[in-house]
Amino acid sequence: MYKQLVACLLLATLAQGTIFERPCRTNVEALKDFQVDKYLGLWYDLEHYEASFEQNTDCVTAEYSLNADGSIRVFNSAVRLTDGLLYAVDGLALLSYPEAEVLEAKLNVSFYGAPNDESNYWVLDTDYENYSIVWSCEPLGEERSLEYYWLLSRTPSLPEDEELQEKIEALKEHNGIVDDELIVTEHFAEGCNNKRHGAV
């Protein structure tokens, strides 16, 4: 019975993100000199690796705001494709290394009040006004890894700026983001316009 329970928990864990037959890469770096205040606000999820908590959803957004104690409120929401209803969840983000001389864009994000001492939300690059590239990786033994990736935008689609598009593609390639694994989020489907803010 114990072994069966462990197996079920393991499968549940593995279902959370996208599994790669490679270890977590050590050449991925988060943005330096992170400006938290400029990062706050509403972001639209444009594309991501498959994750169980985003399956069968569209109109996905994430809204970040500052709590009185200096922590960051994370308000995620999406429209479920199964019934068209809004799904929303509140979370908390803390800077992973707040005392560092040069602040890195690494955060510990958790939901449902669960404690989290893992740095699981890395902003690889952002201009704060148009896009953000977010990544996270958990090792699964020595040769496999569980990765998360999001391309976020301040608007439901990126500006039609060829230079910006090329920069984002170069950043994805540099950081090993695999196009074959990407899921594109729809923001113009029926129901999106009626969604309150907030998701990833």
Short mmCIF file of C-alpha atoms in Angstrom, two decimals, residues 31 33-45 61-66 72-74 76 93 95 103-107 109 120-135 149-154 199-200:
data_model
loop_
_atom_site.label_atom_id
_atom_site.label_comp_id
_atom_site.label_asym_id
_atom_site.label_seq_id
_atom_site.Cartn_x
_atom_site.Cartn_y
_atom_site.Cartn_z
CA LEU A 31 18.04 38.83 -15.06
CA ASP A 33 19.40 44.23 -11.17
CA PHE A 34 15.74 43.21 -11.07
CA GLN A 35 13.32 46.14 -10.67
CA VAL A 36 10.41 44.67 -8.72
CA ASP A 37 8.24 47.78 -8.82
CA LYS A 38 8.48 47.96 -12.61
CA TYR A 39 7.53 44.26 -12.92
CA LEU A 40 4.29 44.61 -10.96
CA GLY A 41 0.97 44.73 -12.80
CA LEU A 42 -0.88 42.61 -15.31
CA TRP A 43 0.81 40.15 -17.65
CA TYR A 44 -0.77 37.96 -20.36
CA ASP A 45 0.49 34.41 -20.89
CA THR A 61 -3.14 36.15 -17.10
CA ALA A 62 -1.02 36.88 -14.02
CA GLU A 63 -1.24 40.02 -11.94
CA TYR A 64 1.44 40.97 -9.45
CA SER A 65 0.96 43.55 -6.69
CA LEU A 66 2.84 44.52 -3.56
CA ILE A 72 4.22 40.04 -3.76
CA ARG A 73 0.65 38.95 -4.32
CA VAL A 74 0.24 36.67 -7.34
CA ASN A 76 -3.59 34.00 -11.56
CA ALA A 93 5.97 35.45 -4.21
CA LEU A 95 12.49 37.25 -3.61
CA LEU A 103 19.31 41.62 -7.06
CA GLU A 104 18.54 38.67 -9.34
CA ALA A 105 15.07 38.07 -10.81
CA LYS A 106 14.57 34.85 -8.85
CA LEU A 107 11.47 34.33 -6.76
CA VAL A 109 6.23 31.39 -5.68
CA ASN A 120 11.00 28.36 -8.80
CA TYR A 121 10.29 31.51 -10.84
CA TRP A 122 13.21 32.99 -12.77
CA VAL A 123 12.75 35.99 -15.03
CA LEU A 124 15.38 35.39 -17.70
CA ASP A 125 14.75 38.70 -19.42
CA THR A 126 12.18 41.48 -19.52
CA ASP A 127 11.91 45.07 -20.68
CA TYR A 128 9.07 45.55 -18.12
CA GLU A 129 6.90 47.22 -20.77
CA ASN A 130 6.35 44.56 -23.43
CA TYR A 131 7.58 41.05 -22.58
CA SER A 132 8.92 38.76 -19.89
CA ILE A 133 10.53 35.34 -20.31
CA VAL A 134 10.04 33.16 -17.23
CA TRP A 135 11.64 29.76 -16.59
CA TYR A 149 8.46 28.24 -19.32
CA TRP A 150 6.23 31.22 -20.02
CA LEU A 151 6.36 34.07 -22.48
CA LEU A 152 4.41 36.91 -20.90
CA SER A 153 3.25 40.16 -22.47
CA ARG A 154 1.69 43.36 -21.19
CA ALA A 199 -3.21 34.26 -14.44
CA VAL A 200 -0.30 31.82 -15.43
#
